[in-house]
Tab-separated table of C-alpha atoms in Angstrom:
chain	number	residue	atom	x	y	z
A	820	UNK	CA	96.139	111.226	103.784
A	821	UNK	CA	96.479	114.472	103.241
A	822	UNK	CA	95.122	115.839	99.473
A	823	UNK	CA	98.214	118.134	98.564
A	824	UNK	CA	96.201	120.405	96.470
A	825	UNK	CA	93.926	121.520	99.014
A	826	UNK	CA	96.593	121.675	101.739
A	827	UNK	CA	98.401	124.361	99.846
A	828	UNK	CA	95.273	126.407	98.504
A	829	UNK	CA	93.446	126.486	101.821
A	830	UNK	CA	94.962	127.883	105.127
A	831	UNK	CA	91.719	126.293	106.899
A	832	UNK	CA	92.993	122.868	105.350
A	833	UNK	CA	96.140	122.922	106.497
A	834	UNK	CA	95.304	124.016	110.370
A	835	UNK	CA	92.875	121.266	110.341
A	836	UNK	CA	94.967	118.592	108.780
A	837	UNK	CA	98.072	119.048	109.775
A	838	UNK	CA	99.103	120.105	113.915
A	839	UNK	CA	101.990	118.877	115.777
A	840	UNK	CA	104.576	119.674	118.264
A	841	UNK	CA	108.389	119.096	118.959
A	842	UNK	CA	107.304	115.777	120.937
A	843	UNK	CA	105.787	114.036	117.794
A	844	UNK	CA	109.210	112.707	116.141
A	845	UNK	CA	109.929	111.037	113.947
A	846	UNK	CA	107.055	112.232	111.895
A	847	UNK	CA	106.146	111.454	108.333
A	848	UNK	CA	103.415	113.364	106.365
A	849	UNK	CA	101.634	111.208	104.007
A	850	UNK	CA	100.270	113.303	101.009
A	851	UNK	CA	97.734	112.210	98.194
A	852	UNK	CA	98.853	114.140	94.825
A	853	UNK	CA	99.093	114.105	90.932
A	854	UNK	CA	101.160	117.037	90.279
A	855	UNK	CA	104.959	117.060	91.050
A	856	UNK	CA	104.584	120.921	91.543
A	857	UNK	CA	102.073	120.683	94.216
A	858	UNK	CA	103.653	118.114	95.893
A	859	UNK	CA	106.501	119.690	96.404
A	860	UNK	CA	104.896	122.653	97.764
A	861	UNK	CA	103.065	120.965	100.187
A	862	UNK	CA	106.586	119.067	101.093
A	863	UNK	CA	107.919	122.508	101.699
A	864	UNK	CA	105.259	123.836	104.313
A	865	UNK	CA	105.656	120.527	106.199
A	866	UNK	CA	109.574	120.030	105.996
A	867	UNK	CA	110.314	122.270	109.227
A	868	UNK	CA	107.980	120.221	111.037
A	869	UNK	CA	108.583	116.926	109.686
A	870	UNK	CA	111.159	114.488	108.908
A	871	UNK	CA	109.802	113.441	105.448
A	872	UNK	CA	106.574	112.579	103.170
A	873	UNK	CA	104.859	109.851	101.864
A	874	UNK	CA	103.028	109.766	98.381
A	875	UNK	CA	100.290	107.558	98.898
A	876	UNK	CA	100.161	105.034	95.533
A	877	UNK	CA	97.859	102.836	97.443
A	878	UNK	CA	94.507	103.906	98.328
A	879	UNK	CA	91.826	102.293	96.425
A	880	UNK	CA	88.896	104.389	97.236
A	881	UNK	CA	86.930	105.754	94.369
A	882	UNK	CA	86.744	109.270	94.944
A	883	UNK	CA	90.788	108.990	95.056
A	884	UNK	CA	91.094	106.980	92.070
A	885	UNK	CA	88.591	109.447	90.087
A	886	UNK	CA	90.917	112.250	91.083
A	887	UNK	CA	94.294	110.307	89.829
A	888	UNK	CA	95.284	109.753	93.422
A	889	UNK	CA	96.407	106.862	95.663
A	890	UNK	CA	96.115	103.580	93.642
A	891	UNK	CA	96.213	104.376	90.275
A	892	UNK	CA	99.676	106.298	90.282
A	893	UNK	CA	101.245	102.640	90.397
A	894	UNK	CA	100.437	102.306	86.557
A	895	UNK	CA	101.891	105.815	86.252
A	896	UNK	CA	105.666	105.100	87.404
A	897	UNK	CA	106.636	108.425	85.357
A	898	UNK	CA	104.340	110.586	87.264
A	899	UNK	CA	105.807	108.944	90.458
A	900	UNK	CA	109.364	109.728	89.449
A	901	UNK	CA	108.813	113.393	88.703
A	902	UNK	CA	107.119	113.788	92.218
A	903	UNK	CA	110.121	112.342	93.918
A	904	UNK	CA	112.502	114.550	91.818
A	905	UNK	CA	110.624	117.297	92.289
A	906	UNK	CA	110.532	117.118	96.158
A	907	UNK	CA	114.343	116.529	96.248
A	908	UNK	CA	114.890	119.509	94.196
A	909	UNK	CA	112.842	121.879	96.406
A	910	UNK	CA	113.281	120.392	99.800
A	911	UNK	CA	116.958	121.277	101.094
A	912	UNK	CA	116.954	119.043	103.829
A	913	UNK	CA	119.121	116.443	102.226
A	914	UNK	CA	117.861	114.107	105.505
A	915	UNK	CA	114.310	114.712	104.124
A	916	UNK	CA	112.917	111.248	103.663
A	917	UNK	CA	110.344	110.733	100.136
A	918	UNK	CA	108.834	107.187	100.412
A	919	UNK	CA	105.899	105.828	98.715
A	920	UNK	CA	102.905	103.478	99.707
A	921	UNK	CA	101.787	100.996	97.012
A	922	UNK	CA	99.727	98.156	96.086
A	923	UNK	CA	100.574	95.073	93.786
A	924	UNK	CA	99.750	94.625	90.170
A	925	UNK	CA	98.109	91.442	88.822
A	926	UNK	CA	101.189	91.012	87.045
A	927	UNK	CA	103.971	90.918	89.829
A	928	UNK	CA	106.550	91.731	87.442
A	929	UNK	CA	105.096	95.347	86.668
A	930	UNK	CA	105.259	96.084	90.541
A	931	UNK	CA	109.080	94.943	90.930
A	932	UNK	CA	109.667	97.259	87.663
A	933	UNK	CA	107.824	100.073	89.581
A	934	UNK	CA	109.749	100.078	92.354
A	935	UNK	CA	113.156	99.527	90.741
A	936	UNK	CA	112.342	102.949	89.132
A	937	UNK	CA	111.282	104.451	92.399
A	938	UNK	CA	114.127	103.055	94.003
A	939	UNK	CA	116.386	104.761	91.130
A	940	UNK	CA	114.522	108.240	91.268
A	941	UNK	CA	115.646	108.525	94.958
A	942	UNK	CA	112.867	107.073	97.089
A	943	UNK	CA	113.795	106.314	100.616
A	944	UNK	CA	111.974	103.255	101.238
A	945	UNK	CA	108.772	101.383	99.987
A	946	UNK	CA	105.677	100.342	101.625
A	947	UNK	CA	103.805	97.810	99.805
A	948	UNK	CA	100.187	96.637	100.805
A	949	UNK	CA	99.922	93.253	99.475
A	950	UNK	CA	96.929	93.515	97.418
A	951	UNK	CA	96.133	94.551	93.962
A	952	UNK	CA	93.904	97.724	93.802
A	953	UNK	CA	90.433	95.656	92.978
A	954	UNK	CA	90.924	93.360	96.209
A	955	UNK	CA	89.547	94.372	99.514
A	956	UNK	CA	89.118	91.374	102.154
A	957	UNK	CA	90.819	89.121	100.172
A	958	UNK	CA	94.181	87.366	101.843
A	959	UNK	CA	97.078	89.629	101.742
A	960	UNK	CA	99.699	88.199	99.111
A	961	UNK	CA	102.896	88.206	101.799
A	962	UNK	CA	104.875	86.139	99.206
A	963	UNK	CA	104.368	89.083	96.825
A	964	UNK	CA	105.932	91.610	99.312
A	965	UNK	CA	108.779	88.977	99.790
A	966	UNK	CA	109.767	88.605	96.207
A	967	UNK	CA	109.423	92.856	95.976
A	968	UNK	CA	112.125	92.887	98.968
A	969	UNK	CA	114.598	90.199	97.353
A	970	UNK	CA	114.555	92.889	94.247
A	971	UNK	CA	115.253	96.136	96.378
A	972	UNK	CA	118.337	97.478	98.008
A	973	UNK	CA	116.264	100.314	99.570
A	974	UNK	CA	114.086	99.406	103.071
A	975	UNK	CA	110.630	97.735	102.161
A	976	UNK	CA	107.825	97.546	104.565
A	977	UNK	CA	104.835	95.104	105.039
A	978	UNK	CA	101.515	95.958	105.186
A	979	UNK	CA	97.641	94.243	104.874
A	980	UNK	CA	96.116	92.987	107.681
A	981	UNK	CA	98.367	92.813	110.850
A	982	UNK	CA	96.140	93.252	113.675
A	983	UNK	CA	98.534	92.078	116.445
A	984	UNK	CA	101.874	91.555	117.630
A	985	UNK	CA	101.996	88.294	116.708
A	986	UNK	CA	100.767	88.957	113.277
A	987	UNK	CA	103.314	91.581	112.759
A	988	UNK	CA	106.090	89.205	113.610
A	989	UNK	CA	104.688	86.494	111.368
A	990	UNK	CA	104.427	88.834	108.390
A	991	UNK	CA	108.321	90.113	108.987
A	992	UNK	CA	109.303	86.635	109.043
A	993	UNK	CA	107.305	85.730	105.932
A	994	UNK	CA	108.462	88.651	104.004
A	995	UNK	CA	111.928	89.436	105.444
A	996	UNK	CA	111.150	93.088	105.024
A	997	UNK	CA	112.979	95.773	106.892
A	998	UNK	CA	109.587	96.568	109.006
A	999	UNK	CA	105.916	96.251	109.123
A	1000	UNK	CA	102.977	98.768	108.912
A	1001	UNK	CA	99.930	98.780	110.559
A	1002	UNK	CA	96.763	100.972	110.322
A	1003	UNK	CA	93.388	100.040	110.994
A	1004	UNK	CA	94.661	97.609	113.734
A	1005	UNK	CA	96.612	100.607	115.399
A	1006	UNK	CA	93.514	102.926	115.224
A	1007	UNK	CA	91.411	100.008	116.870
A	1008	UNK	CA	94.598	99.158	119.475
A	1009	UNK	CA	97.175	101.827	119.809
A	1010	UNK	CA	98.819	99.571	122.010
A	1011	UNK	CA	99.589	96.324	119.347
A	1012	UNK	CA	102.906	96.572	119.855
A	1013	UNK	CA	102.886	96.416	123.753
A	1014	UNK	CA	101.426	92.797	122.807
A	1015	UNK	CA	97.851	93.973	124.102
A	1016	UNK	CA	94.976	92.008	121.919
A	1017	UNK	CA	92.520	94.868	122.863
A	1018	UNK	CA	93.045	98.656	124.043
A	1019	UNK	CA	93.548	98.613	127.598
A	1020	UNK	CA	91.861	101.280	129.751
A	1021	UNK	CA	95.203	103.250	130.572
A	1022	UNK	CA	95.963	103.550	126.687
A	1023	UNK	CA	92.351	105.281	126.684
A	1024	UNK	CA	93.290	107.501	129.554
A	1025	UNK	CA	96.270	108.536	127.943
A	1026	UNK	CA	94.926	109.530	124.892
A	1027	UNK	CA	92.163	111.552	126.946
A	1028	UNK	CA	95.234	113.691	128.705
A	1029	UNK	CA	96.961	114.201	125.251
A	1030	UNK	CA	93.700	115.286	123.590
A	1031	UNK	CA	92.878	117.676	126.406
A	1032	UNK	CA	96.350	119.141	126.894
A	1033	UNK	CA	97.030	119.714	123.315
A	1034	UNK	CA	93.552	121.068	122.106
A	1035	UNK	CA	92.714	118.189	119.845
A	1036	UNK	CA	89.807	119.127	117.845
A	1037	UNK	CA	86.666	117.237	118.882
A	1038	UNK	CA	85.783	115.380	115.765
A	1039	UNK	CA	89.455	113.628	115.778
A	1040	UNK	CA	89.229	113.081	119.644
A	1041	UNK	CA	86.061	111.467	119.589
A	1042	UNK	CA	86.896	109.348	116.351
A	1043	UNK	CA	89.795	107.780	117.799
A	1044	UNK	CA	87.965	106.967	120.846
A	1045	UNK	CA	85.197	105.323	118.659
A	1046	UNK	CA	87.925	103.202	117.125
A	1047	UNK	CA	89.802	102.408	120.399
A	1048	UNK	CA	86.551	101.382	122.096
A	1049	UNK	CA	85.294	98.959	119.390
A	1050	UNK	CA	86.201	95.664	120.530
A	1051	UNK	CA	85.325	96.766	124.479
A	1052	UNK	CA	81.818	98.066	123.862
A	1053	UNK	CA	78.673	96.283	123.178
A	1054	UNK	CA	76.495	96.956	120.197
A	1055	UNK	CA	74.095	99.264	122.305
A	1056	UNK	CA	76.971	101.061	124.046
A	1057	UNK	CA	78.728	102.043	120.630
A	1058	UNK	CA	75.065	103.619	119.391
A	1059	UNK	CA	75.064	105.792	122.773
A	1060	UNK	CA	78.861	106.906	122.607
A	1061	UNK	CA	79.241	107.394	118.975
A	1062	UNK	CA	76.034	109.552	118.934
A	1063	UNK	CA	77.715	112.128	121.783
A	1064	UNK	CA	78.669	115.481	120.426
A	1065	UNK	CA	80.766	117.174	122.962
A	1066	UNK	CA	83.808	116.718	124.737
A	1067	UNK	CA	82.150	117.173	128.311
A	1068	UNK	CA	79.827	114.379	127.292
A	1069	UNK	CA	82.492	111.945	126.088
A	1070	UNK	CA	84.441	112.381	129.531
A	1071	UNK	CA	81.070	111.965	131.586
A	1072	UNK	CA	80.484	108.846	129.787
A	1073	UNK	CA	83.779	107.351	130.192
A	1074	UNK	CA	83.638	108.435	133.956
A	1075	UNK	CA	80.431	106.864	134.444
A	1076	UNK	CA	81.318	103.662	132.670
A	1077	UNK	CA	84.816	103.194	133.221
A	1078	UNK	CA	85.708	105.334	136.060
A	1079	UNK	CA	88.546	107.190	133.950
A	1080	UNK	CA	89.735	109.981	135.679
A	1081	UNK	CA	90.695	112.666	132.948
A	1082	UNK	CA	92.157	115.133	135.813
A	1083	UNK	CA	96.012	115.518	135.133
């Protein structure tokens, strides 16, 4: 989730938060925004390099809500409509997608109404995280996602607590949606859709090769490895690995502990 206002204001923010290449396709860029003009400006910047943008209307973090971003937008369908319309008007590519990711209301009829208004505005698809803004670790309301899907003509994607291929398949069957979106589960195990229960060493090896080849910034490189190694490291190992402060130290650690050779 990239804050659109910072993105258009600062070259440093653009360079640190958005890099890609021709092999990164299809690519959707998710923005946090509360201003239609600012969002459309951000969309025009990424348009030559991406296939679409997604408007985050589901983030429940306090800072996002305080700034008028994320999940508070589900209570402002007119603003969502204006942002979608502005992007549609400003981006010339007719195949450029504009989607939204939302949470649900306590009163599901409000969520269905929001989705219908978004569909009428020209949203390409909607991703639904099946929790309210207040809910964090409570069970996901997959039946609510199913009801939303039944009321829509555009694609609906289910999201929430999917951490294995089996769970992805189950959620897909329960909700009848057009697909599933996985967030934290994929950070912890990028090989989830290949059926792996935890990140295989080959996946870690591949990430090292990719990051070194493309010059991935150290913080991003290290953080993804921290996620990927969560299930395969002890508490003591985590303390040591998470405290590493350079690419060379990470490479030495992986070589010493897992025999990973990063030579292309």
